[in-house]
Every structure is written in C-alpha cells, then in structure tokens.
Short mmCIF file of N, CA and C in Angstrom, two decimals:
data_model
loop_
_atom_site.label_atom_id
_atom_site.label_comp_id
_atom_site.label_asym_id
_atom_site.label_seq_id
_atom_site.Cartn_x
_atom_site.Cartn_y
_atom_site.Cartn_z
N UNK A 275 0.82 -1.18 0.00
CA UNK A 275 0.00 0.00 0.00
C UNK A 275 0.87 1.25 0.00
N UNK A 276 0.20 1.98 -0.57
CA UNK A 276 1.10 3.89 -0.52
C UNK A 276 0.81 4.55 0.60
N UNK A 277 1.89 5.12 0.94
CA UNK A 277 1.36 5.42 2.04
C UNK A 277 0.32 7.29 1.19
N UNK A 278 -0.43 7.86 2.59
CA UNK A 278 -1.47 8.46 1.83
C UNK A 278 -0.60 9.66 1.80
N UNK A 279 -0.99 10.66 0.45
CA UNK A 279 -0.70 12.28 -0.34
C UNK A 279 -1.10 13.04 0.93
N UNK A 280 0.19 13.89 1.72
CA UNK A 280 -0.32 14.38 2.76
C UNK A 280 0.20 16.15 1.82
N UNK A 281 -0.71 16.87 2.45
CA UNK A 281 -0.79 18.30 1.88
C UNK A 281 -1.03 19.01 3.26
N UNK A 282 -0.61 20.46 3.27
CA UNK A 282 -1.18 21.56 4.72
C UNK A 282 -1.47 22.61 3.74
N UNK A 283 -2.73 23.06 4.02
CA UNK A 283 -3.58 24.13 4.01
C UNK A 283 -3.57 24.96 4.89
N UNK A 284 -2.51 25.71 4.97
CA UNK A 284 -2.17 27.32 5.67
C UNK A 284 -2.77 28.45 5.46
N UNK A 285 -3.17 29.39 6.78
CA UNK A 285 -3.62 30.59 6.28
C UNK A 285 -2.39 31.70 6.49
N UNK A 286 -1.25 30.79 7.16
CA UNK A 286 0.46 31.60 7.16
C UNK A 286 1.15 31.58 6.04
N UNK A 287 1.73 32.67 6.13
CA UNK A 287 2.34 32.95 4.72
C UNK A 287 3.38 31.54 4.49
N UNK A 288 3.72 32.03 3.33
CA UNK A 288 4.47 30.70 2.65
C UNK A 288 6.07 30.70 3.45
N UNK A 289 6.45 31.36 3.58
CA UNK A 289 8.19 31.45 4.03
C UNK A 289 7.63 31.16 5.70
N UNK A 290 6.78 31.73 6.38
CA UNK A 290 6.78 30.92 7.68
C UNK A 290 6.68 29.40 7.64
N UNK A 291 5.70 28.96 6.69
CA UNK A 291 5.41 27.70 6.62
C UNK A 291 6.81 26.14 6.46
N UNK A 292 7.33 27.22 5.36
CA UNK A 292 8.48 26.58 5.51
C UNK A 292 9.91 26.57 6.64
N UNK A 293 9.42 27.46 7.17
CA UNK A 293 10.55 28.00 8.14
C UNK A 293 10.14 26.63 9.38
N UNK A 294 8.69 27.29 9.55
CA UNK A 294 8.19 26.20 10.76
C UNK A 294 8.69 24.42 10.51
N UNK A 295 8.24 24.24 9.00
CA UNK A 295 8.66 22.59 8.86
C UNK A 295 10.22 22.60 8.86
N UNK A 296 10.94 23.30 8.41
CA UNK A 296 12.48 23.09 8.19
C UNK A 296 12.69 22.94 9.63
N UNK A 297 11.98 23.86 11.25
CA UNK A 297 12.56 23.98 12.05
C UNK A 297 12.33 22.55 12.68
N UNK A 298 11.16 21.86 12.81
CA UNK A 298 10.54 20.82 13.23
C UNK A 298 11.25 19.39 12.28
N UNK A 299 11.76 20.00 11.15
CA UNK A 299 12.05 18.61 11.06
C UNK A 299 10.95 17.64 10.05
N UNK A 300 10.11 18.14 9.59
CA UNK A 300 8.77 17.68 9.00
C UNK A 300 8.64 18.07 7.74
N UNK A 301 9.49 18.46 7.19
CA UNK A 301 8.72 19.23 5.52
C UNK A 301 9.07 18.36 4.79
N UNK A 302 9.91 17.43 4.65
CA UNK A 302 9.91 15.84 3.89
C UNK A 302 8.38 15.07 3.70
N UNK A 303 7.81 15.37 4.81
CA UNK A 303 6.45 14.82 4.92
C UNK A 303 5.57 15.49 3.93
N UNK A 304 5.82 16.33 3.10
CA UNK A 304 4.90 17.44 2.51
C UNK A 304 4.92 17.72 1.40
N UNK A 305 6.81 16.85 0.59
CA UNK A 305 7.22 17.28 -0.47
C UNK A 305 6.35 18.02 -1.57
N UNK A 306 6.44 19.09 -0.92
CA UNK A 306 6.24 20.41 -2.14
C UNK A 306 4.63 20.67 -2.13
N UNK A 307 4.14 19.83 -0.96
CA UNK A 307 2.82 20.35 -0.81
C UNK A 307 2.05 21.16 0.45
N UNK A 308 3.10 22.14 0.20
CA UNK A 308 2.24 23.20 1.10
C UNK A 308 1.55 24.25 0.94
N UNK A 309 0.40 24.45 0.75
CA UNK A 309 -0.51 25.77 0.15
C UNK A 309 -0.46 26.60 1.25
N UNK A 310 -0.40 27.61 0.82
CA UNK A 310 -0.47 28.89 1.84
C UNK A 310 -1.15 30.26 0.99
N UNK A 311 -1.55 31.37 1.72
CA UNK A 311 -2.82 32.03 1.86
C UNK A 311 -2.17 33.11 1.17
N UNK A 312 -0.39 33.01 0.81
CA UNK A 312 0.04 34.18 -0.05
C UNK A 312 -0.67 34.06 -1.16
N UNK A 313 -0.76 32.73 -2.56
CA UNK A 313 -1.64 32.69 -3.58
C UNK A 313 -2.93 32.45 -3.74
N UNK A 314 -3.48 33.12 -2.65
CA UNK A 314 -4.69 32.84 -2.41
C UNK A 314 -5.36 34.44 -2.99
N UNK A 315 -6.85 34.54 -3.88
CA UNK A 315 -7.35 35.79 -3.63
C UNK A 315 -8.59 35.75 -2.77
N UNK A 316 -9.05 34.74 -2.09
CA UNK A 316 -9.35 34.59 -1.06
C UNK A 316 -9.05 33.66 0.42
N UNK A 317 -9.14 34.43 1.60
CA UNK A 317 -8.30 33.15 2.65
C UNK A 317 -9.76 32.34 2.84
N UNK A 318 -9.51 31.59 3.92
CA UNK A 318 -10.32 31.12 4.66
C UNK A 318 -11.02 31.39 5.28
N UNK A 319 -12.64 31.63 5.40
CA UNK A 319 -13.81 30.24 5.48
C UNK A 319 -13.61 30.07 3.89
N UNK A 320 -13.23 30.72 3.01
CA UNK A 320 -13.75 30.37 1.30
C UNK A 320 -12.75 29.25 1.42
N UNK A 321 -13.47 27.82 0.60
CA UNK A 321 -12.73 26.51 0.26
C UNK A 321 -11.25 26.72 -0.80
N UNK A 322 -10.99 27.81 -0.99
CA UNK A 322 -10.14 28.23 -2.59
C UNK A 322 -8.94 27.33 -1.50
N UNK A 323 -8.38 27.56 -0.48
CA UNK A 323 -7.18 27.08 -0.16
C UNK A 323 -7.50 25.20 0.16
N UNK A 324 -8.47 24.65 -0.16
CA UNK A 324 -8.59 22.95 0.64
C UNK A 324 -8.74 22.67 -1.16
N UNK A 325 -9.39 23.30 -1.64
CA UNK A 325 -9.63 22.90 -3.67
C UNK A 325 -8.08 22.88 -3.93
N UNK A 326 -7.63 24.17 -3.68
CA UNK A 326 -5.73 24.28 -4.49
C UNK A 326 -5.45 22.99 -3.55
N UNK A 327 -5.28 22.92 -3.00
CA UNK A 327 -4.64 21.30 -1.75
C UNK A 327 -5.26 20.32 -2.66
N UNK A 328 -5.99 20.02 -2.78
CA UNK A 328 -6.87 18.59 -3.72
C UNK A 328 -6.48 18.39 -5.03
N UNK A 329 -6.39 19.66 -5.33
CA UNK A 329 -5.68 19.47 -6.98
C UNK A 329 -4.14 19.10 -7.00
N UNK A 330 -3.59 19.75 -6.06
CA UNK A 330 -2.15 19.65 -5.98
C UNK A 330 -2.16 18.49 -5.54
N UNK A 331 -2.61 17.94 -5.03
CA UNK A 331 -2.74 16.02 -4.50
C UNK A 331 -3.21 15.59 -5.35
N UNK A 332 -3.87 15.74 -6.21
CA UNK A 332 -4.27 14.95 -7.37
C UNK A 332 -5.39 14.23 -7.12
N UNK A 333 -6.31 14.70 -5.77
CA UNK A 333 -7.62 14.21 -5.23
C UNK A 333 -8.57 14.98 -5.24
N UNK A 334 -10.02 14.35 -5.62
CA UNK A 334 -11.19 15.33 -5.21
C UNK A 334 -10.89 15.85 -4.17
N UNK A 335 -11.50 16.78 -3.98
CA UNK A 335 -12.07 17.39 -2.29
C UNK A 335 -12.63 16.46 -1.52
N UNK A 336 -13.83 15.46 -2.25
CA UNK A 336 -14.57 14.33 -1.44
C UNK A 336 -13.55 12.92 -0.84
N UNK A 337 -12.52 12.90 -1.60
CA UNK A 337 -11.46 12.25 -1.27
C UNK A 337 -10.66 12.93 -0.33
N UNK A 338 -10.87 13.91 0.05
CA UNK A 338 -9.37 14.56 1.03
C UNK A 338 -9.82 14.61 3.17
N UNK A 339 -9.53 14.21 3.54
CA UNK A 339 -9.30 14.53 4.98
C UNK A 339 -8.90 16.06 5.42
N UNK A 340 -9.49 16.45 5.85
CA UNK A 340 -9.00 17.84 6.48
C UNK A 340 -8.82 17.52 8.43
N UNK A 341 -7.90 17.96 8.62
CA UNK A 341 -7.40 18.26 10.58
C UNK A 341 -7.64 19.69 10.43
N UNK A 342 -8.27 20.22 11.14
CA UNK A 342 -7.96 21.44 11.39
C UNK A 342 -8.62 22.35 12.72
N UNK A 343 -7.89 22.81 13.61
CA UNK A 343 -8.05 23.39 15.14
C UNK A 343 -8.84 24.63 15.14
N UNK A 344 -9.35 25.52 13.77
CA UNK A 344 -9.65 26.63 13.83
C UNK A 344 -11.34 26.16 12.98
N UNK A 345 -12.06 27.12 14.03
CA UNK A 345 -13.10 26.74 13.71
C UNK A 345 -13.58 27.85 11.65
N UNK A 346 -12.31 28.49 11.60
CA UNK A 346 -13.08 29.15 10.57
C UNK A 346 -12.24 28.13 9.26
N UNK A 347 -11.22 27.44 9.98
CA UNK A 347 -10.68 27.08 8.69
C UNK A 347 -11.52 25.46 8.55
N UNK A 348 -12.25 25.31 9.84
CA UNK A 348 -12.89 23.86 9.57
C UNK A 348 -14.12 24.36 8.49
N UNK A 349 -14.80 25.57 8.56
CA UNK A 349 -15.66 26.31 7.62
C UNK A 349 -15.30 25.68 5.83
N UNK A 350 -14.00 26.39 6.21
CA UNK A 350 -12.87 26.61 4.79
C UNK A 350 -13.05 24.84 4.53
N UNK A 351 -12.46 24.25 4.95
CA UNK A 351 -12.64 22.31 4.59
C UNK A 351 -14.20 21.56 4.63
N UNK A 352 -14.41 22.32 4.91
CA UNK A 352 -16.34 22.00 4.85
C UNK A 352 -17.25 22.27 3.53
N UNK A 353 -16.56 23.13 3.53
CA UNK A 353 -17.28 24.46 2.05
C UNK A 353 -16.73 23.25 0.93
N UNK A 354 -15.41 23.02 1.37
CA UNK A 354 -14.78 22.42 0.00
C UNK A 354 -15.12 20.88 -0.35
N UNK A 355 -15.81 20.25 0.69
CA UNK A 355 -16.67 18.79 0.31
C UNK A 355 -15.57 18.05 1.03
N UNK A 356 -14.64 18.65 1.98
CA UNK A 356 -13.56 17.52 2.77
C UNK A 356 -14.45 16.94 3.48
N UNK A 357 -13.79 15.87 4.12
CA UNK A 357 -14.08 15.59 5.54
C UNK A 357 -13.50 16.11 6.19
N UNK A 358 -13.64 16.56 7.73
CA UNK A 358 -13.18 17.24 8.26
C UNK A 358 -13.21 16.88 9.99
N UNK A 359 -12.25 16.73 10.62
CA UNK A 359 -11.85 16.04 11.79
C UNK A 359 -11.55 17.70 11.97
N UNK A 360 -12.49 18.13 13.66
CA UNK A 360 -11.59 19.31 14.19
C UNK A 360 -10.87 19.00 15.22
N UNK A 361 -9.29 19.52 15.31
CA UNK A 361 -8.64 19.30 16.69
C UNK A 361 -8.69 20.31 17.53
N UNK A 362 -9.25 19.82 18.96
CA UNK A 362 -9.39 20.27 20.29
C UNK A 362 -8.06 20.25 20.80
N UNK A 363 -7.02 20.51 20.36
CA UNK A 363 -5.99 19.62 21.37
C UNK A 363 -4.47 20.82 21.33
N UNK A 364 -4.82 21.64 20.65
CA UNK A 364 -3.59 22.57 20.69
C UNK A 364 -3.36 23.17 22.23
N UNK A 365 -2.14 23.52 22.63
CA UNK A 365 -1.76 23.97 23.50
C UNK A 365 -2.22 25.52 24.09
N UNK A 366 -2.52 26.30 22.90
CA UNK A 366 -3.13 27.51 22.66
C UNK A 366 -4.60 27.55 23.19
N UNK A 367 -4.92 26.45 23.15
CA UNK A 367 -7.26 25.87 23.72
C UNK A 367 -7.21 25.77 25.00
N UNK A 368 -7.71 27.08 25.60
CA UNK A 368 -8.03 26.85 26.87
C UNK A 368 -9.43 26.12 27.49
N UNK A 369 -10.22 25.73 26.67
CA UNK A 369 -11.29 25.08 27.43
C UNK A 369 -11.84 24.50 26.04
N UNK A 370 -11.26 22.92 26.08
CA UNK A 370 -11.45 22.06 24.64
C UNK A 370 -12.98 21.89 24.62
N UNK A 371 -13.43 21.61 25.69
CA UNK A 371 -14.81 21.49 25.50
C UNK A 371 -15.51 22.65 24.35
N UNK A 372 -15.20 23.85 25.14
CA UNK A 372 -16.22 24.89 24.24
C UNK A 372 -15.33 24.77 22.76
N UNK A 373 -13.97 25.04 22.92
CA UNK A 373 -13.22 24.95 21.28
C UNK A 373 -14.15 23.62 20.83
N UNK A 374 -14.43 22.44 20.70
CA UNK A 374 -15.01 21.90 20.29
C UNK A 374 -16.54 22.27 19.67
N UNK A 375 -17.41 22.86 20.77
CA UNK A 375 -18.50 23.17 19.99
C UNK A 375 -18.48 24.00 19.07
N UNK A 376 -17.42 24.64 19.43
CA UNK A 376 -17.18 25.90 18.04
C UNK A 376 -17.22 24.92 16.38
N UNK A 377 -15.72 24.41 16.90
CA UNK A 377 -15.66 23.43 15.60
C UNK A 377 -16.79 22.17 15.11
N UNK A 378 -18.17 21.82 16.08
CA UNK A 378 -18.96 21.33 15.89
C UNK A 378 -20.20 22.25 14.54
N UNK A 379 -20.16 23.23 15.43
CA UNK A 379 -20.84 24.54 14.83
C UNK A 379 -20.18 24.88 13.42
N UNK A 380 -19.04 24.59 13.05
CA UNK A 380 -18.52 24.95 12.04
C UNK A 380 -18.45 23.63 11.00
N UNK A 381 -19.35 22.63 11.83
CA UNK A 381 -19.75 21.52 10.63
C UNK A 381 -18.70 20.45 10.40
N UNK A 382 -17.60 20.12 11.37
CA UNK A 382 -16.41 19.12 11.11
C UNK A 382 -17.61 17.94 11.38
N UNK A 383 -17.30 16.74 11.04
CA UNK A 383 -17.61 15.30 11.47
C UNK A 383 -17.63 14.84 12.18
N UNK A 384 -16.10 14.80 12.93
CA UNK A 384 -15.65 14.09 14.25
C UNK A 384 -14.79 15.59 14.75
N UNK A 385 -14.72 15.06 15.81
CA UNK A 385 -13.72 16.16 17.12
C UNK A 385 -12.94 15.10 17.65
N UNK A 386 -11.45 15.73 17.78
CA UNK A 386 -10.44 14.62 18.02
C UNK A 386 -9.80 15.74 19.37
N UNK A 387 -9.83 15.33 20.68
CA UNK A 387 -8.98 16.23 21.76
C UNK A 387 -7.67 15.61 22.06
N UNK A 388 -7.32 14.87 21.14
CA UNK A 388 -5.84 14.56 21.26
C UNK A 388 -5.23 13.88 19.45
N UNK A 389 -3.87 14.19 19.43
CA UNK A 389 -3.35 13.68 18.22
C UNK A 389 -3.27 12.61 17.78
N UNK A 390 -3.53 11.38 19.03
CA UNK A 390 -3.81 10.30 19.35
C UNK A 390 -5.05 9.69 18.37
N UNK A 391 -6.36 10.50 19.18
CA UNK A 391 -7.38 10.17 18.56
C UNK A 391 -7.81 10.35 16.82
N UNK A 392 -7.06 11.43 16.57
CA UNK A 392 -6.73 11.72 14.90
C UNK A 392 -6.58 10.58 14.43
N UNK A 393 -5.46 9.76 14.67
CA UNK A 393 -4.88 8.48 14.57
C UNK A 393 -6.15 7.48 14.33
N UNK A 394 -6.50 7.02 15.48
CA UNK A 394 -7.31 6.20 15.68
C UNK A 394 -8.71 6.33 14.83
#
C-alpha cells in the first residue's frame, strides 16, 4: 500500500510555513505540498485554499481529509466537500470542550482532543 498524499492548508504565509517545517524537522512529509494564503485571492472560510490542496494532491475534495483546530478554517474544509476532523488539542485551547462546539458549529464530522485520537 502507498502510504497516503499528505498536503497543509495554511492561512500563514508561505516562508513561515516553511521556516516552521524546516525547524521541526517535518517538511519531507509534505514534499512540495504546502498551500499557503500568499496565492490565495481569497483566505479562509472560502474553500479556494482545501480545492488548491486537492488538486495539488491529485484528489477530489470528497477524497481529502482535512485536521484542522480553527473553527473558521474547519468552515474553509467544509465548504470544499472535505471531511473534516476538528482538533481540540492545541496547547493555545483553553477550554477544549467549548473549542469543540465551536468546531462542531462549524460543521467538522468528528472532534479529536488529542493527536492520538486523529490516529485512531
């Protein structure tokens, strides 16, 4: 089996994006698929940044998984026919419960409060 076309849908500019994976150690994981909100003429809730991600993967939208912690960008992966898993689990969420209903409200599928459960 392959392993699966992983892509990030950023609303950070492009040179942070890469700065962040070069620093972490992770942008191998991504080869050359990172969209960010510089070629964007609209950001997020509009789907334009999860569509450019799908094409650049070479997948529908109905084929693509979306993670995403922000309830406007779970909007943005919703609009675009993803599925959409929201994470509760950033360090930044002070009370996962309510971050969750947000991202419930914003139409994700499942709610994952750990990176764990993403997994699973």
């Amino acid at each position: 089996l392959q392993a699966p076309k992983r892509g990030i849908a950023s609303s950070s500019r492009a040179g942070y994006n890469h700065w962040a994976l070069d620093k972490l150690g992770l942008g191998h994981h991504f080869a050359g698929h990172v969209y960010s909100a510089d070629g964007m003429v609209r950001g997020k809730p509009h789907p334009d940044i999860y569509l450019a991600a799908a094409c650049g993967l070479g997948i529908t939208p109905e084929r693509g998984l979306a993670i995403e912690d922000s309830p406007i960008g779970a909007r943005a992966a919703v609009a675009a026919g993803m599925t959409v898993v929201g994470l509760a689990a950033a360090s930044h969420i002070a009370d996962p419960q309510a971050h969750a209903e947000q991202l419930r409200a914003a139409g994700v599928h499942r709610v994952a409060f750990s990176f764990e459960e993403v997994l699973g």
